[in-house]
Amino acid sequence: MRRRAFLSVLCGVATWPLAAAAQQSTNSKRLAIFSPSEPSADLHEHGSKFSRALFAELRRLGQIEGQNLKVESYGREQNTSGPEALATEIVRSNPDVIYVVGPGLLFFKKLTSRIPIVVITGDPVKQGIAESLAHPGGNFTGASVDAGPSIHGKRIALLREMVPTMSKLGCLALRFSWNGSSAGAFRAAAETAGLPLAVSLA
């Protein structure tokens, strides 16, 4: 279920600029996929398991490879001069949308502020590709696997909306992760919210 929800978000943000461009022209739109560690053959509709799921969702949303969507894959075979050179080649080709898999998004940030770029990334604010979670700005969008320390305060605020009478906050965590910086941010958010924190470590 979580994977399907993620794919819906990813394909939705990828499809928005493609659909907008489609209103201006009936020609196929171009999606460039940058994944310098994967074989290029895996970056198409009949490629890897993840790609098959991605393109199935794109198809459901009306973007069909070989019909109204041209996919240009830049994988391991094209990565002969390094990922920065490969990113430069992609931007020069001027696709409608760029989908970045894995590290390399900062190369694109330096190269273009115009082409929409879809990414799967860690904390986008910390990496400098978004001004904030609420108002990211720029030409990057996508899904984050780490929304940064501010997310803890937002989660606690949401819990408070759900349970207005909440007076104590319980937390289940893995022992090794609780010693990291993220746990410190969570403790600080709980303190700011005025909630005593009860922690159970596994």
mmCIF file of C-alpha atoms in Angstrom:
data_model
loop_
_atom_site.group_PDB
_atom_site.id
_atom_site.type_symbol
_atom_site.label_atom_id
_atom_site.label_comp_id
_atom_site.label_asym_id
_atom_site.label_seq_id
_atom_site.Cartn_x
_atom_site.Cartn_y
_atom_site.Cartn_z
ATOM 1 C CA MET A 1 0.000 0.000 0.000
ATOM 2 C CA ARG A 2 2.811 2.408 0.871
ATOM 3 C CA ARG A 3 4.562 1.639 -2.430
ATOM 4 C CA ARG A 4 1.365 2.310 -4.400
ATOM 5 C CA ALA A 5 0.840 5.613 -2.598
ATOM 6 C CA PHE A 6 4.429 6.607 -3.301
ATOM 7 C CA LEU A 7 4.086 5.749 -7.004
ATOM 8 C CA SER A 8 0.905 7.806 -7.237
ATOM 9 C CA VAL A 9 2.707 10.827 -5.790
ATOM 10 C CA LEU A 10 5.742 10.335 -8.004
ATOM 11 C CA CYS A 11 3.760 9.816 -11.196
ATOM 12 C CA GLY A 12 1.456 12.684 -10.338
ATOM 13 C CA VAL A 13 4.301 15.158 -10.030
ATOM 14 C CA ALA A 14 5.964 13.732 -13.125
ATOM 15 C CA THR A 15 2.761 13.934 -15.154
ATOM 16 C CA TRP A 16 1.826 17.514 -14.220
ATOM 17 C CA PRO A 17 4.395 19.261 -16.459
ATOM 18 C CA LEU A 18 3.896 16.650 -19.180
ATOM 19 C CA ALA A 19 0.152 17.235 -19.160
ATOM 20 C CA ALA A 20 0.622 21.004 -19.153
ATOM 21 C CA ALA A 21 2.917 20.761 -22.144
ATOM 22 C CA ALA A 22 0.430 18.475 -23.888
ATOM 23 C CA GLN A 23 -2.110 21.298 -23.920
ATOM 24 C CA GLN A 24 0.280 23.252 -26.125
ATOM 25 C CA SER A 25 1.205 20.489 -28.548
ATOM 26 C CA THR A 26 0.008 17.076 -29.704
ATOM 27 C CA ASN A 27 3.584 15.799 -30.116
ATOM 28 C CA SER A 28 5.050 13.209 -27.778
ATOM 29 C CA LYS A 29 6.631 14.596 -24.640
ATOM 30 C CA ARG A 30 10.095 13.618 -23.511
ATOM 31 C CA LEU A 31 10.934 12.148 -20.118
ATOM 32 C CA ALA A 32 14.640 11.766 -19.346
ATOM 33 C CA ILE A 33 15.530 9.255 -16.616
ATOM 34 C CA PHE A 34 18.906 9.686 -14.928
ATOM 35 C CA SER A 35 20.137 6.611 -13.051
ATOM 36 C CA PRO A 36 23.905 6.246 -13.620
ATOM 37 C CA SER A 37 24.227 2.972 -11.687
ATOM 38 C CA GLU A 38 21.438 1.012 -13.427
ATOM 39 C CA PRO A 39 21.425 -0.568 -16.906
ATOM 40 C CA SER A 40 19.523 1.602 -19.387
ATOM 41 C CA ALA A 41 17.284 -1.325 -20.305
ATOM 42 C CA ASP A 42 15.894 -1.334 -16.769
ATOM 43 C CA LEU A 43 14.623 2.244 -17.120
ATOM 44 C CA HIS A 44 11.706 1.506 -19.448
ATOM 45 C CA GLU A 45 8.195 0.096 -19.215
ATOM 46 C CA HIS A 46 9.366 -3.517 -19.477
ATOM 47 C CA GLY A 47 12.515 -3.033 -17.414
ATOM 48 C CA SER A 48 13.098 -3.606 -13.712
ATOM 49 C CA LYS A 49 10.324 -4.387 -11.242
ATOM 50 C CA PHE A 50 10.298 -0.792 -9.991
ATOM 51 C CA SER A 51 10.230 0.624 -13.522
ATOM 52 C CA ARG A 52 7.313 -1.624 -14.455
ATOM 53 C CA ALA A 53 5.343 -0.279 -11.499
ATOM 54 C CA LEU A 54 6.302 3.307 -12.351
ATOM 55 C CA PHE A 55 5.261 3.014 -15.994
ATOM 56 C CA ALA A 56 2.053 1.183 -15.114
ATOM 57 C CA GLU A 57 1.059 4.205 -13.021
ATOM 58 C CA LEU A 58 2.104 6.608 -15.778
ATOM 59 C CA ARG A 59 -0.001 4.577 -18.219
ATOM 60 C CA ARG A 60 -2.977 4.788 -15.858
ATOM 61 C CA LEU A 61 -2.544 8.556 -15.862
ATOM 62 C CA GLY A 62 -2.558 8.663 -19.670
ATOM 63 C CA GLN A 63 1.196 8.914 -20.337
ATOM 64 C CA ILE A 64 2.144 5.889 -22.456
ATOM 65 C CA GLU A 65 5.679 5.144 -23.566
ATOM 66 C CA GLY A 66 5.851 4.824 -27.346
ATOM 67 C CA GLN A 67 2.593 6.738 -27.875
ATOM 68 C CA ASN A 68 2.494 10.173 -26.273
ATOM 69 C CA LEU A 69 5.586 9.711 -24.100
ATOM 70 C CA LYS A 70 9.168 9.318 -25.299
ATOM 71 C CA VAL A 71 11.504 7.948 -22.631
ATOM 72 C CA GLU A 72 15.213 8.672 -22.880
ATOM 73 C CA SER A 73 17.149 6.572 -20.374
ATOM 74 C CA TYR A 74 20.595 7.586 -19.176
ATOM 75 C CA GLY A 75 21.943 4.607 -17.285
ATOM 76 C CA ARG A 76 25.194 2.844 -16.553
ATOM 77 C CA GLU A 77 26.222 2.530 -20.201
ATOM 78 C CA GLN A 78 26.036 6.293 -20.735
ATOM 79 C CA ASN A 79 27.908 7.087 -17.523
ATOM 80 C CA THR A 80 31.387 6.845 -19.050
ATOM 81 C CA SER A 81 32.592 10.361 -18.198
ATOM 82 C CA GLY A 82 30.989 10.647 -14.764
ATOM 83 C CA PRO A 83 27.515 11.621 -13.539
ATOM 84 C CA GLU A 84 28.075 15.388 -13.820
ATOM 85 C CA ALA A 85 28.936 15.090 -17.508
ATOM 86 C CA LEU A 86 25.900 12.865 -17.985
ATOM 87 C CA ALA A 87 23.658 15.394 -16.242
ATOM 88 C CA THR A 88 25.043 18.123 -18.501
ATOM 89 C CA GLU A 89 24.213 16.026 -21.564
ATOM 90 C CA ILE A 90 20.646 15.524 -20.369
ATOM 91 C CA VAL A 91 20.025 19.221 -19.712
ATOM 92 C CA ARG A 92 21.447 20.144 -23.110
ATOM 93 C CA SER A 93 18.973 17.750 -24.754
ATOM 94 C CA ASN A 94 16.159 19.866 -23.195
ATOM 95 C CA PRO A 95 13.591 17.194 -22.198
ATOM 96 C CA ASP A 96 10.161 18.149 -20.848
ATOM 97 C CA VAL A 97 10.809 16.459 -17.481
ATOM 98 C CA ILE A 98 13.854 14.876 -15.807
ATOM 99 C CA TYR A 99 13.466 12.052 -13.296
ATOM 100 C CA VAL A 100 16.545 11.591 -11.087
ATOM 101 C CA VAL A 101 17.117 8.216 -9.418
ATOM 102 C CA GLY A 102 19.805 8.093 -6.746
ATOM 103 C CA PRO A 103 22.457 10.756 -6.080
ATOM 104 C CA GLY A 104 23.110 13.473 -8.621
ATOM 105 C CA LEU A 105 20.327 15.983 -8.116
ATOM 106 C CA LEU A 106 22.766 18.762 -7.117
ATOM 107 C CA PHE A 107 24.341 18.546 -10.573
ATOM 108 C CA PHE A 108 20.944 19.381 -12.054
ATOM 109 C CA LYS A 109 20.410 22.223 -9.608
ATOM 110 C CA LYS A 110 23.558 23.888 -10.970
ATOM 111 C CA LEU A 111 22.626 23.205 -14.577
ATOM 112 C CA THR A 112 18.996 24.300 -14.883
ATOM 113 C CA SER A 113 16.322 26.268 -13.070
ATOM 114 C CA ARG A 114 13.783 25.813 -15.855
ATOM 115 C CA ILE A 115 13.272 22.099 -16.601
ATOM 116 C CA PRO A 116 10.954 20.372 -14.066
ATOM 117 C CA ILE A 117 12.933 17.755 -12.127
ATOM 118 C CA VAL A 118 11.349 14.902 -10.153
ATOM 119 C CA VAL A 119 13.503 13.339 -7.435
ATOM 120 C CA ILE A 120 13.506 10.786 -4.648
ATOM 121 C CA THR A 121 15.734 12.332 -2.023
ATOM 122 C CA GLY A 122 16.570 12.874 1.612
ATOM 123 C CA ASP A 123 16.007 16.214 3.319
ATOM 124 C CA PRO A 124 15.403 18.611 0.379
ATOM 125 C CA VAL A 125 15.851 21.738 2.512
ATOM 126 C CA LYS A 126 19.179 20.595 3.935
ATOM 127 C CA GLN A 127 20.409 19.734 0.445
ATOM 128 C CA GLY A 128 19.476 23.168 -0.841
ATOM 129 C CA ILE A 129 16.905 22.154 -3.457
ATOM 130 C CA ALA A 130 13.911 23.538 -1.541
ATOM 131 C CA GLU A 131 13.491 26.763 0.387
ATOM 132 C CA SER A 132 11.129 25.069 2.853
ATOM 133 C CA LEU A 133 8.709 22.135 2.960
ATOM 134 C CA ALA A 134 5.706 24.453 2.846
ATOM 135 C CA HIS A 135 7.059 26.630 0.013
ATOM 136 C CA PRO A 136 9.765 24.666 -1.841
ATOM 137 C CA GLY A 137 10.032 27.033 -4.822
ATOM 138 C CA GLY A 138 12.307 26.280 -7.759
ATOM 139 C CA ASN A 139 11.947 23.529 -10.336
ATOM 140 C CA PHE A 140 12.322 20.446 -8.102
ATOM 141 C CA THR A 141 9.490 18.238 -6.874
ATOM 142 C CA GLY A 142 9.046 14.610 -5.898
ATOM 143 C CA ALA A 143 9.178 12.479 -2.779
ATOM 144 C CA SER A 144 11.414 12.778 0.264
ATOM 145 C CA VAL A 145 12.512 9.900 2.461
ATOM 146 C CA ASP A 146 13.657 12.425 5.094
ATOM 147 C CA ALA A 147 11.666 15.626 5.356
ATOM 148 C CA GLY A 148 14.049 17.145 7.911
ATOM 149 C CA PRO A 149 13.741 17.957 11.633
ATOM 150 C CA SER A 150 10.747 20.268 11.229
ATOM 151 C CA ILE A 151 8.546 17.287 10.340
ATOM 152 C CA HIS A 152 8.525 16.129 13.978
ATOM 153 C CA GLY A 153 6.779 19.275 15.144
ATOM 154 C CA LYS A 154 4.214 18.913 12.374
ATOM 155 C CA ARG A 155 3.535 15.294 13.365
ATOM 156 C CA ILE A 156 3.043 16.244 16.999
ATOM 157 C CA ALA A 157 0.703 19.082 15.969
ATOM 158 C CA LEU A 158 -1.313 16.592 13.900
ATOM 159 C CA LEU A 159 -1.551 14.232 16.881
ATOM 160 C CA ARG A 160 -2.797 17.132 18.991
ATOM 161 C CA GLU A 161 -5.516 17.827 16.433
ATOM 162 C CA MET A 162 -6.564 14.183 16.589
ATOM 163 C CA VAL A 163 -6.362 13.954 20.402
ATOM 164 C CA PRO A 164 -6.794 17.464 21.882
ATOM 165 C CA THR A 165 -6.636 16.085 25.451
ATOM 166 C CA MET A 166 -3.241 14.465 24.926
ATOM 167 C CA SER A 167 -0.978 15.118 27.927
ATOM 168 C CA LYS A 168 1.879 12.672 27.329
ATOM 169 C CA LEU A 169 3.594 11.385 24.201
ATOM 170 C CA GLY A 170 4.781 7.781 23.842
ATOM 171 C CA CYS A 171 7.458 6.761 21.349
ATOM 172 C CA LEU A 172 8.593 3.308 20.163
ATOM 173 C CA ALA A 173 12.052 3.361 18.560
ATOM 174 C CA LEU A 174 15.021 1.225 17.649
ATOM 175 C CA ARG A 175 17.848 1.724 20.132
ATOM 176 C CA PHE A 176 20.488 2.590 17.507
ATOM 177 C CA SER A 177 18.286 5.167 15.769
ATOM 178 C CA TRP A 178 17.284 6.877 19.014
ATOM 179 C CA ASN A 179 20.898 7.934 19.557
ATOM 180 C CA GLY A 180 21.004 9.832 16.241
ATOM 181 C CA SER A 181 20.362 13.480 15.438
ATOM 182 C CA SER A 182 16.789 12.817 14.360
ATOM 183 C CA ALA A 183 15.898 11.638 17.875
ATOM 184 C CA GLY A 184 17.291 14.863 19.303
ATOM 185 C CA ALA A 185 15.039 16.854 17.007
ATOM 186 C CA PHE A 186 12.053 14.744 18.074
ATOM 187 C CA ARG A 187 12.809 15.288 21.784
ATOM 188 C CA ALA A 188 13.121 19.036 21.166
ATOM 189 C CA ALA A 189 9.779 19.092 19.304
ATOM 190 C CA ALA A 190 8.059 17.269 22.174
ATOM 191 C CA GLU A 191 9.556 19.712 24.680
ATOM 192 C CA THR A 192 8.415 22.690 22.606
ATOM 193 C CA ALA A 193 4.922 21.194 22.504
ATOM 194 C CA GLY A 194 4.989 20.849 26.322
ATOM 195 C CA LEU A 195 4.541 17.080 26.220
ATOM 196 C CA PRO A 196 6.420 14.700 28.542
ATOM 197 C CA LEU A 197 7.992 11.948 26.459
ATOM 198 C CA ALA A 198 7.859 8.250 27.346
ATOM 199 C CA VAL A 199 10.276 6.220 25.213
ATOM 200 C CA SER A 200 10.433 2.451 24.723
ATOM 201 C CA LEU A 201 13.538 1.171 22.932
ATOM 202 C CA ALA A 202 13.929 -2.135 21.109
#
